[in-house]
């Protein structure tokens, strides 16, 4: 069957079902068309609105078998997850389509759940509220003339959970704003009431009106566009351009969506929910291709707000589970989001009708200078004996917009084998109106007259399925501890003894742990079956993550119940195919009773997670107490974590990176000439000297330069 | 007098005392010559060895008065700290020379202390041990033939404190190694014994020999130079150059050692001990020059090792207080340590004879692209309405070598007003020999056959004298806490309430505090007399520092006693002129009884630190459990902290940075043309497409690109 289809598709681009280049590739436009066509054909009399049409990841065993021997082993079935709504039917249709055989493998109605909100769902709300008489009435009460409804805007938000409305209807809450001019930013002019919108019927079913009314702010709009900057005195002219070029092109190679860079090899997936998915990461260790991670992604996140007043408790968006980090992703552009020499990957999603939509340049792949990778100089000859090697890093990134906020996600690969996840928060604070005589009571900050920016957290769930030198892995918690023996004792006479205390998790229950700054706690993903030949310790990748703010909503609170994954820094579960979402598959309007996802899977905690195929779930993030500096648009706030090889490589894996400068002791004593062709870039120069000499002598070959005295005269 | 001198010096470069350009400038070569000449003339019959000849910082009141009105107020006296040794005399001569009047203002013998170790002091040791019969005897016992003493090397280390020898004599311990070839790295071949060297008499006064002997490793040397890499298969050829240019030059302006960059202005000092000192940092806030910090520097550090066996407890170097981050600083070079367009500053120090030595390019000043400074896109028109502004950062850096280790220190200024300190550790692990059948017992790691790398910490003391909008400042500790009211209560019905709990320190005693990860604890330097017009909160800079490993040597241990500053994350003291060194002025061979520096100053803790001129001392750093990946040379390990303006600026201070791309809603609807001249660099291009079209259309003006779909076809 597979053969037949591939032949067809090679002959013709007709309605035949296309065959994907790689089992982990996201669905192509043709595949989305094909999948929805198959569903429509199977259920001709249903009026379906497609919500999700996305690759169902190949089953791991099938994929690995195929990868191990693609001649003998069958290519994994190309399956498609379908989530669709039927007009007038509560709940969602959940289907699994097999593209390879062109049929619907399963099709069931899941009652009492709500699907993710798509861009189409979000965009509707504003159009409706502008026409709704009750909303208009409230606008007028707030001080917006009825003929200015075109200046009324709303950010459509998931409702979280509201006990009054439950889960039956598919709801959004409209966070209301006023924009005096279409080019202004509405966030300095919130309105004080909150309409509730039925996404399917398109009606406003309720309006939440606060006890204390707050009329529209009379203060001037705060904006960040050219007009506003002009009023500040215009743009500064003191910024000189920094130009990054790669005359010989990039150091990475793409084969479809598989990338090879500096011994790393992995596949770059992307889906509506997690956005970037890194699959099948391996490292070529001098010819030995060693698996590191089978799959890594941001699986969920929650943004709880800290103002207790109704209805602000509903502001705790699960940006991935309720909107989708893929659905909200930006199209990126050269020289803007990334600089240098770039390779982009597009994303394709279905619209409500099941037709494919392409987001161009959804993923940016590029390299950046990574500073000094390593350096050492010998004091014996006044630092003439020197090695200095600069690094380059590979960055795979996306940016998604969650109404007001932007999340910039950077997966960074370093030459020393470290994999770094950096997330930068920018965009605009979610704001609420406050009267001039009002006090934010510590639950928010007045960032501008009339504007209350509420305290909030950004908590992410990083899902890692390690494959450190094989499928059987364990996770150990490592604490830096003082030796128990007292000062003056034989074992610890001077009291300086300390060591790393490693605790290997045996069960999922034991693995539920939190960050401890007092022991600089880290967690290692280890292969207990493979010891390092020198250290005797198991090969591992260490998770170093310091931005591990605890969930601040209280135990028993709505957020605590719904975002169970965020209660702890670390969870470890046995690997299960297609078990991806730690707050559940259908997150919108869950009550948290029972808590979905991780608590369900962990159950009584008895499941073995030692020396088996495991998944590590890491909650990290920050608590944000807004300040006026974050307004009207927020400078990027960074957070980062590292996955570092420890006891994995025989030695520093970057030793063979060509140095910028290397001088041996004998070299320094004799010639004084560099002993390898220096890789120093040819263009670095002095800021306040134009003499060619200085550029040439130091810029070109850096002779006697690094570490020893640079003779730029 | 001052006038006369300046006239002279302007007429002639003769032996007249030169006048410094700026009161905060480090001593020039001429000033060092002049200062030592003045001392020699005053004490003609003393045989002095100069240890320190360094600027005595102007008294703050005098400096600020002069800065406020350099016409009326006198220029601060140009004073010089002198530390000198006299042959045969124990203790040090401590002098203060006034260059402006050309005389010695004070001169006293400090008994029972030892001065810092200079490069000259360190370099001696190896020459002596190679000739010492007892050392040769031990080398032979270890398996080094007597005729191979030229292959025996040692890293000269401060002895820390050894109760057997006390403080009377000026000692170093020789950490012994064997280098089979002068171009090899000795760190894979340590020797097991440790000679004790008298720096002044040049004798070996003792040799510490372990109970268990460990013969010289027969394993091959581990190295990182070209020859070793050749044996690995040579350098990889897959790294393509990344070229950074600034065709219009740099965005900063230098006036002597004062730098102006993107509204920041500060003076860059440098001394033998702290290395880079940032003085008098201010921000030009739309014409209003607002002071931020009077002085900021790394004031001390300690590197305790965790192996309890004698004599390894002596390995806890105070790299700044015992060697000097200035004395050990590297000379930097174009395209190696920094890339792009660079401005360097030299450093000048005295030799033992009092003659100046210049280290060229001691400080690197340059800019780097800083990624996305802020971005927002509007979902309403599919992200066509977009602003994207990229940032540039200013980096002031130095690298110093402490025998085996390299410390790379980066003071980074961001356009959003954030000041970042990043330190990267590289170089080579301190190693000790271990037998093949030996177990490191958790106190170290076998990183290579025969090589035990001991656990250690790198703990730094950051000294900050804030001047947030004036001299009267306070420090407050901020904890993210849950609202005390229970879930279901009127005040916290949904249980989601949380807020920042701020505790203002009243006394130095109260301010002794530690990092708490469970509350994401931060510390604000505030001006309690100046509230933000919007938020009503005091103007502040917030210290965000997550790498705050606690001191692991036990209470009562030698390190705990000597490095009292490292016992806690934060100390706050009232400002005192020239009170710079938290472990004491003379650190070498202190017993820690009593503990010097901070504990002396804090005393009973009753001193007021509220709404006055204060100094904040922040201990930060990491615990390092070595792994084979760190050997034979260690990839740079980063740690960082941020000083962020909070409630300081009226709004985002970077709003006027020209955007890379900005498109308003009306612009998108009408022309679709960028509404400002885009700053997008003209050279970014696609990795795998050579069509001029793609480069032009997106690269040149990014039209319709950022945030919306980029039409690169």
PDB file of N, CA, C and O in Angstrom, chain B residues 110-155:
ATOM      1  N   UNK B 110      53.060  47.594  60.178  1.00  0.00           N
ATOM      2  CA  UNK B 110      51.963  46.758  60.659  1.00  0.00           C
ATOM      3  C   UNK B 110      52.545  45.382  60.935  1.00  0.00           C
ATOM      4  O   UNK B 110      53.007  44.698  60.011  1.00  0.00           O
ATOM      5  N   UNK B 111      52.575  45.007  62.211  1.00  0.00           N
ATOM      6  CA  UNK B 111      53.196  43.724  62.580  1.00  0.00           C
ATOM      7  C   UNK B 111      52.172  42.592  62.461  1.00  0.00           C
ATOM      8  O   UNK B 111      50.953  42.813  62.490  1.00  0.00           O
ATOM      9  N   UNK B 112      52.682  41.384  62.270  1.00  0.00           N
ATOM     10  CA  UNK B 112      51.808  40.199  62.315  1.00  0.00           C
ATOM     11  C   UNK B 112      50.866  40.054  61.142  1.00  0.00           C
ATOM     12  O   UNK B 112      49.848  39.373  61.249  1.00  0.00           O
ATOM     13  N   UNK B 113      51.186  40.726  60.035  1.00  0.00           N
ATOM     14  CA  UNK B 113      50.363  40.537  58.831  1.00  0.00           C
ATOM     15  C   UNK B 113      51.279  40.224  57.647  1.00  0.00           C
ATOM     16  O   UNK B 113      52.478  40.471  57.696  1.00  0.00           O
ATOM     17  N   UNK B 114      50.681  39.694  56.606  1.00  0.00           N
ATOM     18  CA  UNK B 114      51.430  39.429  55.385  1.00  0.00           C
ATOM     19  C   UNK B 114      50.727  40.091  54.201  1.00  0.00           C
ATOM     20  O   UNK B 114      49.506  40.102  54.141  1.00  0.00           O
ATOM     21  N   UNK B 115      51.520  40.655  53.286  1.00  0.00           N
ATOM     22  CA  UNK B 115      50.932  41.356  52.142  1.00  0.00           C
ATOM     23  C   UNK B 115      50.570  40.381  51.011  1.00  0.00           C
ATOM     24  O   UNK B 115      50.875  39.189  51.084  1.00  0.00           O
ATOM     25  N   UNK B 116      49.936  40.911  49.998  1.00  0.00           N
ATOM     26  CA  UNK B 116      49.525  40.146  48.839  1.00  0.00           C
ATOM     27  C   UNK B 116      50.742  39.544  48.124  1.00  0.00           C
ATOM     28  O   UNK B 116      51.858  40.036  48.274  1.00  0.00           O
ATOM     29  N   UNK B 117      50.514  38.469  47.400  1.00  0.00           N
ATOM     30  CA  UNK B 117      51.585  37.851  46.612  1.00  0.00           C
ATOM     31  C   UNK B 117      51.565  38.435  45.200  1.00  0.00           C
ATOM     32  O   UNK B 117      50.527  38.425  44.544  1.00  0.00           O
ATOM     33  N   UNK B 118      52.696  38.952  44.765  1.00  0.00           N
ATOM     34  CA  UNK B 118      52.771  39.541  43.424  1.00  0.00           C
ATOM     35  C   UNK B 118      53.287  38.494  42.434  1.00  0.00           C
ATOM     36  O   UNK B 118      53.800  37.446  42.832  1.00  0.00           O
ATOM     37  N   UNK B 119      53.199  38.813  41.171  1.00  0.00           N
ATOM     38  CA  UNK B 119      53.711  37.895  40.137  1.00  0.00           C
ATOM     39  C   UNK B 119      55.177  37.578  40.403  1.00  0.00           C
ATOM     40  O   UNK B 119      55.606  36.436  40.266  1.00  0.00           O
ATOM     41  N   UNK B 120      55.934  38.580  40.794  1.00  0.00           N
ATOM     42  CA  UNK B 120      57.357  38.336  41.080  1.00  0.00           C
ATOM     43  C   UNK B 120      57.527  37.324  42.202  1.00  0.00           C
ATOM     44  O   UNK B 120      58.410  36.472  42.163  1.00  0.00           O
ATOM     45  N   UNK B 121      56.658  37.432  43.212  1.00  0.00           N
ATOM     46  CA  UNK B 121      56.743  36.496  44.340  1.00  0.00           C
ATOM     47  C   UNK B 121      56.435  35.074  43.876  1.00  0.00           C
ATOM     48  O   UNK B 121      57.093  34.106  44.274  1.00  0.00           O
ATOM     49  N   UNK B 122      55.438  34.942  42.995  1.00  0.00           N
ATOM     50  CA  UNK B 122      54.982  33.619  42.568  1.00  0.00           C
ATOM     51  C   UNK B 122      56.025  32.932  41.693  1.00  0.00           C
ATOM     52  O   UNK B 122      56.300  31.745  41.838  1.00  0.00           O
ATOM     53  N   UNK B 123      56.603  33.718  40.816  1.00  0.00           N
ATOM     54  CA  UNK B 123      57.485  33.145  39.787  1.00  0.00           C
ATOM     55  C   UNK B 123      58.748  32.526  40.388  1.00  0.00           C
ATOM     56  O   UNK B 123      59.324  31.594  39.843  1.00  0.00           O
ATOM     57  N   UNK B 124      59.120  33.034  41.584  1.00  0.00           N
ATOM     58  CA  UNK B 124      60.358  32.557  42.229  1.00  0.00           C
ATOM     59  C   UNK B 124      60.330  31.081  42.581  1.00  0.00           C
ATOM     60  O   UNK B 124      61.327  30.372  42.486  1.00  0.00           O
ATOM     61  N   UNK B 125      59.159  30.640  43.053  1.00  0.00           N
ATOM     62  CA  UNK B 125      59.091  29.361  43.767  1.00  0.00           C
ATOM     63  C   UNK B 125      59.637  28.212  42.934  1.00  0.00           C
ATOM     64  O   UNK B 125      60.471  27.420  43.391  1.00  0.00           O
ATOM     65  N   UNK B 126      59.205  28.158  41.677  1.00  0.00           N
ATOM     66  CA  UNK B 126      59.577  27.034  40.814  1.00  0.00           C
ATOM     67  C   UNK B 126      61.091  26.928  40.650  1.00  0.00           C
ATOM     68  O   UNK B 126      61.667  25.841  40.642  1.00  0.00           O
ATOM     69  N   UNK B 127      61.742  28.075  40.546  1.00  0.00           N
ATOM     70  CA  UNK B 127      63.196  28.084  40.350  1.00  0.00           C
ATOM     71  C   UNK B 127      63.894  27.470  41.553  1.00  0.00           C
ATOM     72  O   UNK B 127      64.880  26.744  41.426  1.00  0.00           O
ATOM     73  N   UNK B 128      63.344  27.749  42.751  1.00  0.00           N
ATOM     74  CA  UNK B 128      63.974  27.244  43.974  1.00  0.00           C
ATOM     75  C   UNK B 128      63.717  25.753  44.161  1.00  0.00           C
ATOM     76  O   UNK B 128      64.659  24.980  44.413  1.00  0.00           O
ATOM     77  N   UNK B 129      62.472  25.340  43.992  1.00  0.00           N
ATOM     78  CA  UNK B 129      62.184  23.908  44.272  1.00  0.00           C
ATOM     79  C   UNK B 129      63.003  22.993  43.353  1.00  0.00           C
ATOM     80  O   UNK B 129      63.401  21.912  43.763  1.00  0.00           O
ATOM     81  N   UNK B 130      63.284  23.445  42.143  1.00  0.00           N
ATOM     82  CA  UNK B 130      64.038  22.592  41.202  1.00  0.00           C
ATOM     83  C   UNK B 130      65.467  22.333  41.684  1.00  0.00           C
ATOM     84  O   UNK B 130      66.094  21.362  41.282  1.00  0.00           O
ATOM     85  N   UNK B 131      65.952  23.219  42.551  1.00  0.00           N
ATOM     86  CA  UNK B 131      67.340  23.084  43.013  1.00  0.00           C
ATOM     87  C   UNK B 131      67.419  22.543  44.429  1.00  0.00           C
ATOM     88  O   UNK B 131      68.488  22.160  44.895  1.00  0.00           O
ATOM     89  N   UNK B 132      66.298  22.505  45.134  1.00  0.00           N
ATOM     90  CA  UNK B 132      66.346  22.136  46.546  1.00  0.00           C
ATOM     91  C   UNK B 132      66.574  20.627  46.726  1.00  0.00           C
ATOM     92  O   UNK B 132      65.777  19.819  46.230  1.00  0.00           O
ATOM     93  N   UNK B 133      67.629  20.241  47.452  1.00  0.00           N
ATOM     94  CA  UNK B 133      67.970  18.805  47.594  1.00  0.00           C
ATOM     95  C   UNK B 133      66.825  17.989  48.171  1.00  0.00           C
ATOM     96  O   UNK B 133      66.515  16.899  47.663  1.00  0.00           O
ATOM     97  N   UNK B 134      66.145  18.522  49.173  1.00  0.00           N
ATOM     98  CA  UNK B 134      65.057  17.752  49.796  1.00  0.00           C
ATOM     99  C   UNK B 134      63.901  17.565  48.816  1.00  0.00           C
ATOM    100  O   UNK B 134      63.248  16.526  48.799  1.00  0.00           O
ATOM    101  N   UNK B 135      63.630  18.584  48.002  1.00  0.00           N
ATOM    102  CA  UNK B 135      62.575  18.459  46.993  1.00  0.00           C
ATOM    103  C   UNK B 135      62.998  17.431  45.938  1.00  0.00           C
ATOM    104  O   UNK B 135      62.222  16.554  45.554  1.00  0.00           O
ATOM    105  N   UNK B 136      64.270  17.529  45.520  1.00  0.00           N
ATOM    106  CA  UNK B 136      64.794  16.570  44.522  1.00  0.00           C
ATOM    107  C   UNK B 136      64.649  15.142  45.062  1.00  0.00           C
ATOM    108  O   UNK B 136      64.161  14.234  44.372  1.00  0.00           O
ATOM    109  N   UNK B 137      64.992  14.991  46.326  1.00  0.00           N
ATOM    110  CA  UNK B 137      64.887  13.670  46.975  1.00  0.00           C
ATOM    111  C   UNK B 137      63.453  13.143  46.870  1.00  0.00           C
ATOM    112  O   UNK B 137      63.201  12.004  46.485  1.00  0.00           O
ATOM    113  N   UNK B 138      62.481  14.027  47.154  1.00  0.00           N
ATOM    114  CA  UNK B 138      61.074  13.610  47.082  1.00  0.00           C
ATOM    115  C   UNK B 138      60.648  13.320  45.649  1.00  0.00           C
ATOM    116  O   UNK B 138      59.872  12.403  45.396  1.00  0.00           O
ATOM    117  N   UNK B 139      61.196  14.083  44.705  1.00  0.00           N
ATOM    118  CA  UNK B 139      60.869  13.829  43.296  1.00  0.00           C
ATOM    119  C   UNK B 139      61.355  12.436  42.906  1.00  0.00           C
ATOM    120  O   UNK B 139      60.636  11.673  42.257  1.00  0.00           O
ATOM    121  N   UNK B 140      62.561  12.119  43.340  1.00  0.00           N
ATOM    122  CA  UNK B 140      63.120  10.801  43.018  1.00  0.00           C
ATOM    123  C   UNK B 140      62.250   9.706  43.633  1.00  0.00           C
ATOM    124  O   UNK B 140      61.880   8.732  42.954  1.00  0.00           O
ATOM    125  N   UNK B 141      61.863   9.895  44.889  1.00  0.00           N
ATOM    126  CA  UNK B 141      60.963   8.931  45.541  1.00  0.00           C
ATOM    127  C   UNK B 141      59.675   8.774  44.734  1.00  0.00           C
ATOM    128  O   UNK B 141      59.140   7.686  44.566  1.00  0.00           O
ATOM    129  N   UNK B 142      59.203   9.886  44.156  1.00  0.00           N
ATOM    130  CA  UNK B 142      57.971   9.852  43.371  1.00  0.00           C
ATOM    131  C   UNK B 142      58.179   9.227  41.999  1.00  0.00           C
ATOM    132  O   UNK B 142      57.206   8.950  41.289  1.00  0.00           O
ATOM    133  N   UNK B 143      59.435   9.082  41.605  1.00  0.00           N
ATOM    134  CA  UNK B 143      59.698   8.448  40.313  1.00  0.00           C
ATOM    135  C   UNK B 143      60.178   9.405  39.246  1.00  0.00           C
ATOM    136  O   UNK B 143      60.222   9.072  38.063  1.00  0.00           O
ATOM    137  N   UNK B 144      60.546  10.617  39.659  1.00  0.00           N
ATOM    138  CA  UNK B 144      61.124  11.573  38.707  1.00  0.00           C
ATOM    139  C   UNK B 144      62.652  11.520  38.870  1.00  0.00           C
ATOM    140  O   UNK B 144      63.160  11.812  39.944  1.00  0.00           O
ATOM    141  N   UNK B 145      63.366  11.133  37.804  1.00  0.00           N
ATOM    142  CA  UNK B 145      64.830  11.071  37.900  1.00  0.00           C
ATOM    143  C   UNK B 145      65.408  12.437  38.303  1.00  0.00           C
ATOM    144  O   UNK B 145      64.879  13.486  37.911  1.00  0.00           O
ATOM    145  N   UNK B 146      66.493  12.403  39.048  1.00  0.00           N
ATOM    146  CA  UNK B 146      67.091  13.650  39.547  1.00  0.00           C
ATOM    147  C   UNK B 146      67.513  14.571  38.407  1.00  0.00           C
ATOM    148  O   UNK B 146      67.555  15.796  38.574  1.00  0.00           O
ATOM    149  N   UNK B 147      67.788  13.978  37.259  1.00  0.00           N
ATOM    150  CA  UNK B 147      68.242  14.826  36.142  1.00  0.00           C
ATOM    151  C   UNK B 147      67.064  15.383  35.317  1.00  0.00           C
ATOM    152  O   UNK B 147      67.236  15.933  34.250  1.00  0.00           O
ATOM    153  N   UNK B 148      65.850  15.163  35.850  1.00  0.00           N
ATOM    154  CA  UNK B 148      64.673  15.707  35.141  1.00  0.00           C
ATOM    155  C   UNK B 148      63.984  16.806  35.941  1.00  0.00           C
ATOM    156  O   UNK B 148      62.792  17.060  35.744  1.00  0.00           O
ATOM    157  N   UNK B 149      64.741  17.432  36.823  1.00  0.00           N
ATOM    158  CA  UNK B 149      64.101  18.480  37.642  1.00  0.00           C
ATOM    159  C   UNK B 149      63.599  19.647  36.786  1.00  0.00           C
ATOM    160  O   UNK B 149      62.695  20.369  37.190  1.00  0.00           O
ATOM    161  N   UNK B 150      64.137  19.804  35.580  1.00  0.00           N
ATOM    162  CA  UNK B 150      63.625  20.882  34.697  1.00  0.00           C
ATOM    163  C   UNK B 150      62.217  20.548  34.211  1.00  0.00           C
ATOM    164  O   UNK B 150      61.514  21.399  33.690  1.00  0.00           O
ATOM    165  N   UNK B 151      61.824  19.269  34.431  1.00  0.00           N
ATOM    166  CA  UNK B 151      60.458  18.877  34.052  1.00  0.00           C
ATOM    167  C   UNK B 151      59.493  18.964  35.244  1.00  0.00           C
ATOM    168  O   UNK B 151      58.330  18.602  35.126  1.00  0.00           O
ATOM    169  N   UNK B 152      60.031  19.387  36.376  1.00  0.00           N
ATOM    170  CA  UNK B 152      59.193  19.534  37.571  1.00  0.00           C
ATOM    171  C   UNK B 152      58.694  20.981  37.656  1.00  0.00           C
ATOM    172  O   UNK B 152      59.478  21.922  37.553  1.00  0.00           O
ATOM    173  N   UNK B 153      57.413  21.110  37.802  1.00  0.00           N
ATOM    174  CA  UNK B 153      56.782  22.431  37.850  1.00  0.00           C
ATOM    175  C   UNK B 153      55.995  22.562  39.148  1.00  0.00           C
ATOM    176  O   UNK B 153      55.660  21.560  39.788  1.00  0.00           O
ATOM    177  N   UNK B 154      55.713  23.774  39.533  1.00  0.00           N
ATOM    178  CA  UNK B 154      54.784  23.942  40.648  1.00  0.00           C
ATOM    179  C   UNK B 154      53.914  25.162  40.434  1.00  0.00           C
ATOM    180  O   UNK B 154      54.328  26.153  39.838  1.00  0.00           O
ATOM    181  N   UNK B 155      52.672  25.056  40.879  1.00  0.00           N
ATOM    182  CA  UNK B 155      51.813  26.231  40.972  1.00  0.00           C
ATOM    183  C   UNK B 155      52.011  26.801  42.364  1.00  0.00           C
ATOM    184  O   UNK B 155      51.724  26.128  43.367  1.00  0.00           O
TER     185      UNK B 155
END
